[in-house]
Tab-separated table of C-alpha atoms in Angstrom:
chain	number	residue	atom	x	y	z
A	1	VAL	CA	97.930	93.515	106.957
A	2	SER	CA	101.019	91.750	105.662
A	3	THR	CA	103.502	93.811	103.624
A	4	GLN	CA	105.264	90.880	101.949
A	5	SER	CA	104.007	92.043	98.549
A	6	THR	CA	105.555	95.450	99.241
A	7	TRP	CA	108.892	93.707	99.778
A	8	ASP	CA	108.455	91.977	96.421
A	9	VAL	CA	107.910	95.379	94.808
A	10	GLN	CA	111.046	96.750	96.455
A	11	THR	CA	113.172	93.825	95.256
A	12	GLY	CA	111.728	93.683	91.757
A	13	GLY	CA	109.872	90.438	92.456
A	14	HIS	CA	112.998	88.526	93.508
A	15	ALA	CA	112.770	86.565	96.771
A	16	LEU	CA	115.768	87.643	98.841
A	17	ASN	CA	116.631	85.716	102.000
A	18	THR	CA	117.347	87.631	105.205
A	19	TRP	CA	119.423	86.635	108.227
A	20	MET	CA	116.171	85.873	110.110
A	21	ASP	CA	115.138	83.157	107.648
A	22	PRO	CA	115.753	79.562	108.849
A	23	ILE	CA	119.119	78.204	107.754
A	24	PRO	CA	119.337	74.556	106.664
A	25	GLU	CA	121.196	72.458	109.207
A	26	ALA	CA	123.743	71.390	106.592
A	27	GLN	CA	124.753	75.041	106.046
A	28	ARG	CA	124.623	76.151	109.680
A	29	ASP	CA	128.251	75.237	110.437
A	30	GLN	CA	129.447	77.186	107.405
A	31	VAL	CA	127.484	80.250	108.446
A	32	MET	CA	128.753	80.026	112.030
A	33	ALA	CA	132.340	79.747	110.762
A	34	LEU	CA	131.791	82.889	108.701
A	35	LEU	CA	130.302	84.747	111.687
A	36	SER	CA	133.185	83.645	113.920
A	37	ALA	CA	135.672	85.013	111.382
A	38	MET	CA	133.760	88.294	111.265
A	39	GLU	CA	133.766	88.496	115.076
A	40	THR	CA	137.552	88.194	115.023
A	41	LYS	CA	137.862	91.050	112.530
A	42	LEU	CA	135.077	93.159	114.130
A	43	PRO	CA	135.239	92.413	117.879
A	44	LYS	CA	133.101	95.458	118.803
A	45	SER	CA	130.322	94.753	116.323
A	46	GLN	CA	127.050	94.069	118.127
A	47	ILE	CA	125.317	93.202	114.855
A	48	VAL	CA	127.550	90.187	114.230
A	49	LYS	CA	126.985	88.945	117.787
A	50	ARG	CA	123.238	89.422	117.457
A	51	VAL	CA	123.019	87.574	114.116
A	52	ALA	CA	124.965	84.697	115.647
A	53	LEU	CA	122.172	84.261	118.206
A	54	ASP	CA	119.702	83.534	115.400
A	55	VAL	CA	122.005	80.996	113.767
A	56	SER	CA	123.415	79.156	116.802
A	57	TYR	CA	121.681	76.421	118.814
A	58	GLY	CA	122.241	74.359	121.939
A	59	GLU	CA	125.218	75.061	124.177
A	60	SER	CA	126.690	77.478	121.636
A	61	PHE	CA	123.499	79.573	121.769
A	62	LYS	CA	123.549	79.574	125.578
A	63	GLU	CA	127.137	80.842	125.711
A	64	ARG	CA	126.547	83.497	123.085
A	65	LEU	CA	123.310	84.611	124.777
A	66	GLN	CA	125.101	85.215	128.073
A	67	ALA	CA	127.943	87.082	126.376
A	68	PHE	CA	125.487	89.249	124.410
A	69	VAL	CA	123.005	90.107	127.186
A	70	LYS	CA	125.264	90.784	130.193
A	71	PRO	CA	126.791	94.055	128.868
A	72	TYR	CA	123.266	95.352	128.199
A	73	LEU	CA	122.240	94.524	131.772
A	74	ARG	CA	125.280	96.185	133.325
A	75	LYS	CA	124.796	99.340	131.233
A	76	THR	CA	120.974	99.274	131.707
A	77	ILE	CA	120.261	99.607	127.979
A	78	PRO	CA	116.487	99.483	127.259
A	79	SER	CA	116.899	98.286	123.661
A	80	LEU	CA	117.921	94.843	124.968
A	81	PHE	CA	114.293	93.744	125.181
A	82	SER	CA	113.617	94.598	121.552
A	83	ALA	CA	116.916	93.087	120.412
A	84	LEU	CA	115.855	89.639	121.663
A	85	LYS	CA	112.362	89.746	120.134
A	86	SER	CA	112.953	87.512	117.095
A	87	LEU	CA	114.407	84.722	119.265
A	88	TYR	CA	110.962	83.955	120.680
A	89	ALA	CA	109.909	82.304	117.426
A	90	ASP	CA	111.991	79.251	118.417
A	91	PRO	CA	110.636	77.275	121.432
A	92	ALA	CA	114.045	75.662	122.055
A	93	LYS	CA	115.709	79.058	122.419
A	94	VAL	CA	112.879	80.288	124.652
A	95	ALA	CA	113.525	77.347	126.998
A	96	VAL	CA	117.237	78.231	127.172
A	97	MET	CA	116.447	81.896	127.875
A	98	THR	CA	114.033	80.911	130.646
A	99	GLN	CA	116.729	78.810	132.286
A	100	VAL	CA	119.482	81.428	131.944
A	101	PHE	CA	117.391	84.408	133.081
A	102	GLY	CA	116.035	82.468	136.058
A	103	ALA	CA	119.562	81.523	137.169
A	104	TRP	CA	120.678	85.157	136.904
A	105	GLU	CA	117.731	86.357	138.967
A	106	ALA	CA	118.418	83.767	141.694
A	107	GLY	CA	122.132	84.580	141.837
A	108	LEU	CA	121.753	88.360	141.916
A	109	SER	CA	118.958	88.287	144.499
A	110	LYS	CA	121.083	86.052	146.768
A	111	ASP	CA	124.513	87.750	146.755
A	112	SER	CA	124.482	90.277	143.862
A	113	LYS	CA	126.580	87.969	141.669
A	114	PHE	CA	126.031	86.145	138.421
A	115	PRO	CA	126.170	82.349	139.004
A	116	ASP	CA	129.314	81.880	136.897
A	117	GLU	CA	131.199	84.995	138.092
A	118	GLU	CA	132.854	86.233	141.276
A	119	GLY	CA	132.465	89.984	140.881
A	120	THR	CA	129.668	91.841	142.698
A	121	GLU	CA	127.163	93.588	140.456
A	122	SER	CA	125.521	96.969	141.042
A	123	PRO	CA	121.864	97.179	142.154
A	124	SER	CA	120.919	98.543	138.720
A	125	THR	CA	121.977	95.220	137.148
A	126	PHE	CA	119.493	93.324	139.316
A	127	LEU	CA	116.820	95.896	138.407
A	128	TRP	CA	117.436	95.257	134.712
A	129	VAL	CA	117.294	91.494	135.254
A	130	LEU	CA	113.852	91.929	136.857
A	131	MET	CA	112.773	94.009	133.883
A	132	LEU	CA	114.258	91.403	131.544
A	133	GLN	CA	112.212	88.713	133.299
A	134	ALA	CA	109.068	90.820	132.955
A	135	ALA	CA	109.730	91.369	129.240
A	136	HIS	CA	110.572	87.670	128.832
A	137	HIS	CA	107.248	86.498	130.277
A	138	TYR	CA	105.460	89.247	128.344
A	139	ARG	CA	106.867	87.824	125.097
A	140	MET	CA	105.690	84.377	126.156
A	141	GLN	CA	102.220	85.858	126.816
A	142	GLU	CA	102.413	84.936	130.485
A	143	PHE	CA	100.997	88.312	131.492
A	144	PRO	CA	100.201	87.696	135.208
A	145	LYS	CA	103.786	86.490	135.769
A	146	ALA	CA	105.136	89.445	133.796
A	147	LEU	CA	103.043	91.836	135.917
A	148	GLU	CA	104.478	90.299	139.084
A	149	TYR	CA	108.052	90.851	137.897
A	150	ILE	CA	107.466	94.426	136.742
A	151	ASN	CA	105.839	95.312	140.075
A	152	ASN	CA	108.907	93.931	141.862
A	153	ALA	CA	111.124	96.061	139.608
A	154	ILE	CA	109.073	99.193	140.370
A	155	ALA	CA	109.271	98.456	144.091
A	156	HIS	CA	113.070	98.157	143.695
A	157	THR	CA	113.488	101.491	141.846
A	158	PRO	CA	110.276	103.519	141.317
A	159	THR	CA	111.901	106.323	139.264
A	160	VAL	CA	112.659	104.503	135.984
A	161	GLU	CA	110.239	105.543	133.235
A	162	MET	CA	110.626	102.401	131.114
A	163	LEU	CA	109.301	100.236	133.959
A	164	TYR	CA	105.931	101.990	133.803
A	165	ILE	CA	105.860	101.786	129.994
A	166	LEU	CA	106.330	98.017	130.112
A	167	LYS	CA	103.740	97.717	132.883
A	168	GLY	CA	101.264	99.631	130.707
A	169	ARG	CA	101.813	97.195	127.839
A	170	ILE	CA	101.249	94.233	130.148
A	171	LEU	CA	98.065	95.730	131.600
A	172	LYS	CA	96.818	96.441	128.083
A	173	HIS	CA	97.029	92.742	127.255
A	174	LEU	CA	95.309	91.906	130.532
A	175	GLY	CA	92.305	93.917	129.351
A	176	GLN	CA	92.774	96.854	131.744
A	177	PRO	CA	93.012	99.982	129.522
A	178	GLN	CA	92.380	102.477	132.341
A	179	GLU	CA	95.122	101.000	134.528
A	180	ALA	CA	97.429	100.761	131.507
A	181	TRP	CA	97.034	104.472	130.800
A	182	ALA	CA	97.580	105.332	134.488
A	183	SER	CA	100.895	103.472	134.405
A	184	VAL	CA	102.066	105.171	131.203
A	185	GLU	CA	100.957	108.534	132.608
A	186	LYS	CA	103.265	107.995	135.601
A	187	ALA	CA	106.121	107.487	133.161
A	188	ARG	CA	105.219	110.713	131.339
A	189	LEU	CA	105.108	112.731	134.536
A	190	LEU	CA	108.603	111.531	135.454
A	191	ASP	CA	109.939	113.369	132.385
A	192	THR	CA	107.446	115.792	130.859
A	193	ALA	CA	109.992	116.970	128.275
A	194	ASP	CA	110.252	113.533	126.657
A	195	ARG	CA	108.308	113.382	123.385
A	196	TYR	CA	108.276	109.578	123.314
A	197	LEU	CA	106.636	109.343	126.747
A	198	ASN	CA	104.117	111.982	125.687
A	199	THR	CA	103.322	109.933	122.579
A	200	ARG	CA	102.795	106.739	124.571
A	201	ALA	CA	100.473	108.484	127.028
A	202	THR	CA	98.476	109.950	124.132
A	203	LYS	CA	98.114	106.553	122.441
A	204	TYR	CA	96.908	104.871	125.634
A	205	LEU	CA	94.391	107.662	126.228
A	206	LEU	CA	92.974	107.122	122.744
A	207	ARG	CA	92.791	103.375	123.339
A	208	ASN	CA	90.819	104.188	126.490
A	209	ASN	CA	88.445	106.322	124.337
A	210	GLN	CA	89.499	109.562	126.085
A	211	ILE	CA	89.765	111.632	122.910
A	212	LYS	CA	89.639	115.122	124.411
A	213	GLU	CA	92.222	114.256	127.065
A	214	ALA	CA	94.506	112.762	124.411
A	215	ASP	CA	94.331	115.985	122.412
A	216	THR	CA	95.291	117.950	125.529
A	217	ILE	CA	98.352	115.765	126.170
A	218	SER	CA	99.476	115.729	122.534
A	219	SER	CA	99.115	119.520	122.311
A	220	LEU	CA	102.115	119.882	124.638
A	221	PHE	CA	104.310	119.060	121.617
A	222	THR	CA	102.160	120.447	118.773
A	223	THR	CA	101.990	124.178	119.526
A	224	GLN	CA	102.043	126.651	116.686
A	225	PRO	CA	104.747	129.360	116.337
A	226	ASP	CA	102.387	131.923	117.913
A	227	ASP	CA	101.802	129.582	120.883
A	228	THR	CA	98.228	128.819	119.855
A	229	VAL	CA	97.347	125.154	120.041
A	230	SER	CA	95.756	123.642	116.946
A	231	TYR	CA	94.716	120.117	116.039
A	232	ASN	CA	95.660	120.960	112.449
A	233	SER	CA	99.343	120.801	113.405
A	234	VAL	CA	98.945	117.046	113.988
A	235	VAL	CA	97.513	116.697	110.487
A	236	ASP	CA	100.207	118.964	109.041
A	237	MET	CA	102.831	116.618	110.478
A	238	GLN	CA	101.010	113.686	108.815
A	239	CYS	CA	100.869	111.905	112.153
A	240	MET	CA	99.031	108.870	110.807
A	241	TRP	CA	99.202	106.681	113.898
A	242	TYR	CA	97.309	109.396	115.808
A	243	GLU	CA	94.577	109.622	113.179
A	244	ILE	CA	94.155	105.839	113.064
A	245	GLU	CA	94.006	105.539	116.853
A	246	GLU	CA	91.595	108.475	117.136
A	247	GLY	CA	89.385	106.964	114.448
A	248	ASP	CA	89.399	103.665	116.336
A	249	ALA	CA	88.322	105.499	119.494
A	250	PHE	CA	85.400	107.172	117.703
A	251	HIS	CA	84.417	103.802	116.231
A	252	ARG	CA	84.383	102.134	119.647
A	253	LEU	CA	82.144	104.951	120.855
A	254	GLY	CA	79.694	104.237	118.010
A	255	ASP	CA	80.478	107.306	115.866
A	256	ILE	CA	81.307	105.819	112.465
A	257	ILE	CA	81.175	109.176	110.611
A	258	SER	CA	83.842	110.829	112.783
A	259	ALA	CA	85.911	107.636	112.672
A	260	MET	CA	85.822	107.576	108.869
A	261	LYS	CA	86.921	111.217	108.686
A	262	LYS	CA	90.022	110.368	110.715
A	263	TRP	CA	90.844	107.225	108.730
A	264	LEU	CA	90.378	109.018	105.394
A	265	LEU	CA	93.034	111.543	106.429
A	266	VAL	CA	95.611	108.790	105.949
A	267	ASP	CA	94.593	108.500	102.289
A	268	LYS	CA	94.812	112.287	101.951
A	269	HIS	CA	98.397	112.257	103.180
A	270	PHE	CA	99.402	109.828	100.445
A	271	GLN	CA	97.557	111.908	97.848
A	272	ASP	CA	99.511	114.959	99.050
A	273	MET	CA	102.751	112.995	98.711
A	274	GLU	CA	101.929	112.205	95.077
A	275	GLU	CA	101.077	115.829	94.319
A	276	ASP	CA	104.270	117.081	95.976
A	277	GLN	CA	106.333	114.866	93.669
A	278	PHE	CA	105.348	116.632	90.444
A	279	ASP	CA	107.921	119.418	90.814
A	280	PHE	CA	110.585	116.858	91.629
A	281	HIS	CA	110.343	115.262	88.176
A	282	THR	CA	111.508	118.384	86.345
A	283	TYR	CA	114.030	119.190	89.083
A	284	CYS	CA	115.762	115.802	88.774
A	285	LEU	CA	115.951	116.022	84.992
A	286	ARG	CA	117.201	119.610	85.112
A	287	LYS	CA	119.859	118.920	87.754
A	288	PHE	CA	120.612	115.447	86.355
A	289	THR	CA	120.276	113.815	89.800
A	290	LEU	CA	119.352	110.433	88.369
A	291	ARG	CA	119.981	108.433	91.524
A	292	ALA	CA	117.480	110.541	93.461
A	293	TYR	CA	115.073	110.320	90.538
A	294	VAL	CA	115.221	106.513	90.506
A	295	ASP	CA	114.579	106.513	94.277
A	296	LEU	CA	111.542	108.711	93.663
A	297	LEU	CA	110.147	106.377	90.999
A	298	ARG	CA	110.626	103.379	93.282
A	299	PHE	CA	108.879	105.201	96.104
A	300	GLU	CA	105.935	106.064	93.846
A	301	ARG	CA	105.635	102.429	92.877
A	302	ARG	CA	105.337	101.154	96.447
A	303	ALA	CA	103.913	104.150	98.355
A	304	HIS	CA	100.449	102.664	98.770
A	305	GLY	CA	101.985	99.503	100.180
A	306	HIS	CA	103.085	101.391	103.299
A	307	LYS	CA	101.900	99.825	106.544
A	308	PHE	CA	99.944	102.910	107.620
A	309	TYR	CA	98.115	103.068	104.299
A	310	MET	CA	97.310	99.372	104.617
A	311	ARG	CA	95.958	99.824	108.134
A	312	GLY	CA	93.925	102.849	107.122
A	313	SER	CA	92.541	101.094	104.050
A	314	VAL	CA	91.308	98.098	106.051
A	315	ARG	CA	89.468	100.415	108.421
A	316	VAL	CA	87.991	102.520	105.607
A	317	ILE	CA	86.659	99.422	103.827
A	318	LYS	CA	85.101	98.047	106.991
A	319	GLY	CA	83.719	101.478	107.821
A	320	TYR	CA	82.043	101.920	104.445
A	321	MET	CA	80.516	98.439	104.698
A	322	GLN	CA	79.164	99.333	108.141
A	323	ILE	CA	77.712	102.559	106.741
A	324	PHE	CA	76.053	100.583	103.933
A	325	ASP	CA	74.504	98.142	106.421
A	326	GLU	CA	73.287	100.855	108.793
A	327	LEU	CA	71.796	102.936	105.984
A	328	ALA	CA	69.954	99.815	104.804
A	329	ASP	CA	68.538	99.524	108.352
A	330	LYS	CA	67.453	103.211	108.272
A	331	VAL	CA	69.920	104.224	110.996
A	332	ASP	CA	70.484	107.964	111.462
A	333	LEU	CA	74.283	108.150	111.320
A	334	GLN	CA	74.468	111.883	111.995
A	335	ALA	CA	72.626	111.406	115.272
A	336	LYS	CA	75.525	109.258	116.488
A	337	VAL	CA	78.166	111.927	115.819
A	338	ILE	CA	79.940	112.823	119.072
A	339	PRO	CA	80.591	116.589	119.469
A	340	ILE	CA	84.028	116.763	121.083
A	341	LYS	CA	85.423	120.243	121.631
A	342	LYS	CA	89.177	120.303	121.189
A	343	LYS	CA	91.694	122.883	122.286
A	344	GLY	CA	92.450	123.736	118.705
A	345	ASP	CA	88.819	124.428	117.784
A	346	ALA	CA	87.534	127.939	117.581
A	347	PRO	CA	85.451	129.066	120.607
A	348	GLU	CA	81.756	129.669	120.172
A	349	VAL	CA	82.019	133.350	121.091
A	350	LYS	CA	85.101	135.183	119.996
A	351	GLU	CA	85.187	138.958	119.732
A	352	ILE	CA	88.680	140.346	119.412
A	353	LYS	CA	88.999	143.840	117.991
A	354	LYS	CA	92.078	144.173	115.845
A	355	LYS	CA	93.273	146.719	113.381
A	356	PRO	CA	92.651	145.820	109.748
A	357	ASN	CA	95.621	144.011	108.330
A	358	ALA	CA	95.881	142.387	104.910
A	359	ASP	CA	98.334	139.782	106.172
A	360	ASP	CA	95.879	138.736	108.901
A	361	ASP	CA	93.127	138.319	106.329
A	362	GLU	CA	95.363	136.113	104.182
A	363	GLU	CA	96.287	133.977	107.203
A	364	GLU	CA	92.617	133.564	108.145
A	365	ASP	CA	91.702	132.596	104.581
A	366	ALA	CA	94.521	130.046	104.493
A	367	GLN	CA	93.429	128.633	107.856
A	368	ASP	CA	89.803	128.380	106.686
A	369	LYS	CA	90.930	126.534	103.559
A	370	LYS	CA	93.043	124.162	105.661
A	371	ASP	CA	90.116	123.461	108.000
A	372	LYS	CA	87.945	122.673	104.983
A	373	ASP	CA	90.596	120.367	103.478
A	374	TYR	CA	91.014	118.478	106.747
A	375	ASN	CA	87.262	117.914	107.163
A	376	MET	CA	87.145	114.791	105.034
A	377	HIS	CA	84.018	113.895	103.067
A	378	VAL	CA	82.443	110.538	103.892
A	379	ASN	CA	80.547	109.109	100.927
A	380	THR	CA	77.167	108.010	102.275
A	381	THR	CA	75.562	107.994	98.831
A	382	ASP	CA	77.595	105.107	97.409
A	383	PRO	CA	79.681	103.700	100.292
A	384	LEU	CA	80.517	100.421	98.531
A	385	GLY	CA	81.750	102.232	95.427
A	386	ALA	CA	83.911	104.462	97.629
A	387	ALA	CA	85.402	101.412	99.379
A	388	LEU	CA	86.332	99.604	96.163
A	389	PRO	CA	89.507	101.648	95.283
A	390	PHE	CA	90.893	100.980	98.761
A	391	TRP	CA	90.314	97.260	98.374
A	392	LYS	CA	92.067	97.261	94.998
A	393	ASP	CA	95.127	98.784	96.656
A	394	LEU	CA	94.990	96.071	99.305
A	395	HIS	CA	94.739	93.402	96.633
A	396	LYS	CA	97.740	94.852	94.823
A	397	TYR	CA	100.070	95.172	97.813
A	398	ALA	CA	98.758	92.563	100.279
A	399	ALA	CA	97.440	89.747	98.120
A	400	ASP	CA	99.121	87.172	100.361
A	401	ASP	CA	97.104	88.265	103.399
A	402	ILE	CA	93.862	86.364	103.937
A	403	GLU	CA	92.142	89.443	105.384
A	404	THR	CA	92.390	91.110	101.969
A	405	HIS	CA	90.310	88.383	100.330
A	406	ILE	CA	87.876	88.119	103.240
A	407	LEU	CA	87.212	91.846	102.940
A	408	GLY	CA	86.827	91.479	99.156
A	409	ALA	CA	84.253	88.694	99.605
A	410	GLN	CA	82.300	90.760	102.129
A	411	LEU	CA	82.403	93.797	99.870
A	412	TYR	CA	81.302	91.988	96.703
A	413	LEU	CA	78.532	90.152	98.588
A	414	ARG	CA	77.010	93.518	99.346
A	415	LYS	CA	77.461	94.558	95.708
A	416	ASP	CA	75.723	91.357	94.450
A	417	LYS	CA	78.783	90.160	92.512
A	418	PRO	CA	78.729	86.390	93.150
A	419	LEU	CA	81.563	85.463	90.786
A	420	LEU	CA	83.893	87.991	92.371
A	421	VAL	CA	82.868	86.719	95.798
A	422	LEU	CA	83.735	83.190	94.706
A	423	LYS	CA	87.091	84.383	93.354
A	424	CYS	CA	87.938	86.018	96.700
A	425	LEU	CA	86.867	82.943	98.651
A	426	LEU	CA	89.018	80.660	96.495
A	427	ALA	CA	92.010	82.944	97.018
A	428	ALA	CA	91.383	82.989	100.785
A	429	LYS	CA	91.041	79.189	100.854
A	430	ALA	CA	94.407	78.835	99.113
A	431	ILE	CA	95.996	80.806	101.956
A	432	ASP	CA	94.178	79.237	104.913
A	433	ALA	CA	91.483	76.627	104.308
A	434	THR	CA	90.688	76.435	108.045
A	435	ASN	CA	89.712	80.092	108.422
A	436	ALA	CA	86.514	80.391	110.457
A	437	GLU	CA	84.997	83.146	108.286
A	438	LEU	CA	85.203	81.170	105.049
A	439	LYS	CA	82.289	78.835	105.795
A	440	GLY	CA	80.035	81.697	106.855
A	441	LEU	CA	80.751	83.647	103.682
A	442	ALA	CA	80.305	80.514	101.550
A	443	THR	CA	76.882	79.965	103.161
A	444	LYS	CA	75.875	83.551	102.332
A	445	LEU	CA	77.088	83.041	98.765
A	446	ARG	CA	74.956	79.904	98.369
A	447	ALA	CA	71.948	81.855	99.597
A	448	ALA	CA	72.686	84.591	97.066
A	449	MET	CA	72.819	82.009	94.279
A	450	ASP	CA	69.178	81.083	94.986
A	451	LYS	CA	68.003	84.443	93.699
A	452	PRO	CA	65.984	84.099	90.456
A	453	ASP	CA	67.876	86.870	88.614
A	454	ILE	CA	71.242	85.024	88.705
A	455	HIS	CA	72.475	84.212	85.185
A	456	GLN	CA	72.719	80.542	84.257
A	457	ALA	CA	76.427	80.819	83.399
A	458	VAL	CA	77.090	82.186	86.885
A	459	ARG	CA	75.209	79.262	88.421
A	460	ALA	CA	77.239	76.792	86.365
A	461	THR	CA	80.506	78.366	87.463
A	462	PHE	CA	79.452	78.288	91.094
A	463	THR	CA	78.366	74.662	90.786
A	464	SER	CA	81.755	73.634	89.401
A	465	LEU	CA	83.914	75.623	91.834
A	466	GLY	CA	81.692	76.198	94.834
A	467	SER	CA	81.809	72.570	95.875
A	468	GLU	CA	85.253	73.206	97.408
A	469	PHE	CA	83.638	74.909	100.402
């Protein structure tokens, strides 16, 4: 879901241009002159050099690209591939990059030299050029070519973790989730103490619907102080990406109830954030820390526009609509619940004799309360009513995203609110009149208008506005 509305909230509704926005050709020379002056004053600044790549074109872009990328290749810096990401929005710059990277690959493979230089480069530079080529074709969505380059890079040096991470991403887009996880798992095993590699392996396991195995891998970094593994530690850390991915895995396996419980945890985290802020109000006024207090008020205003809340809300709305449809078809949702035993769950038989201790009883009571709080309630009595608050948050913070209005139309169709459906469809049409789902929803709305209990005023409104579809 787009977060442009969140940006508007952060800037008080003022549209502020960024350095990634297109610059009019008449002003481009002025901006380049300014950047050149800044480069003279700040010769070591990588930010100035990177911004210049977005502004420059033609031969100037080619020269600046070579000067910017070569130090990254010689130092084998992985962030190079992310640093070039925004350049792929311009086809002209993509063509220049294809030409330059291809020439580098040919020169280094022939005599270990860049085409325009005499010095011999180290083997690691050629390795990074191969990885750059793989990332380049990956960005262009030429996945078979990208896979060929990354395999050549792995054959060159099979002990670099980032090669396997990139290969996993390529295989994911080729529709091979099992092979993608196997590649990321190789990267994890090369450095088992790396939390990032552990996180990537966990995410790919969840995307392969291996929920229990993902919990086992993630538990390597979520142990409790007493060395007992618990799934609750993931929830305590408010690890929202994990909950969303795990919910998606349950949903793909057909268990909508378990999926909803994971997605609803995201909403609980934001509720906890709001509750934790109450003490901060009096603290700021007492200590007179007004700057921190203003930051708090701004955060409260835009908290529900966070990308994780948006992602969770979309899934919760779709989940509740699915529950509504399946209940209407007399589907037994509880029968589809998948019992997955996790390492953090209590065993079925557990008899440990311990001396009575009041502190132990308090810890057990606190743990029982936490388990109860983390077992989210899924409203199967009124699923559409439960979905409505989430959609209102979407409408407030992502009104410029067509998916928001498509979801609103689908939700209000099920609630028999034809005028609100029409309002959502008109808003969606204003964003993208060619959207494939609009005609289908408009057809369902016309069918709903044929019902005899529709008020005449509603029919008149639909007749005057519905002709646009």
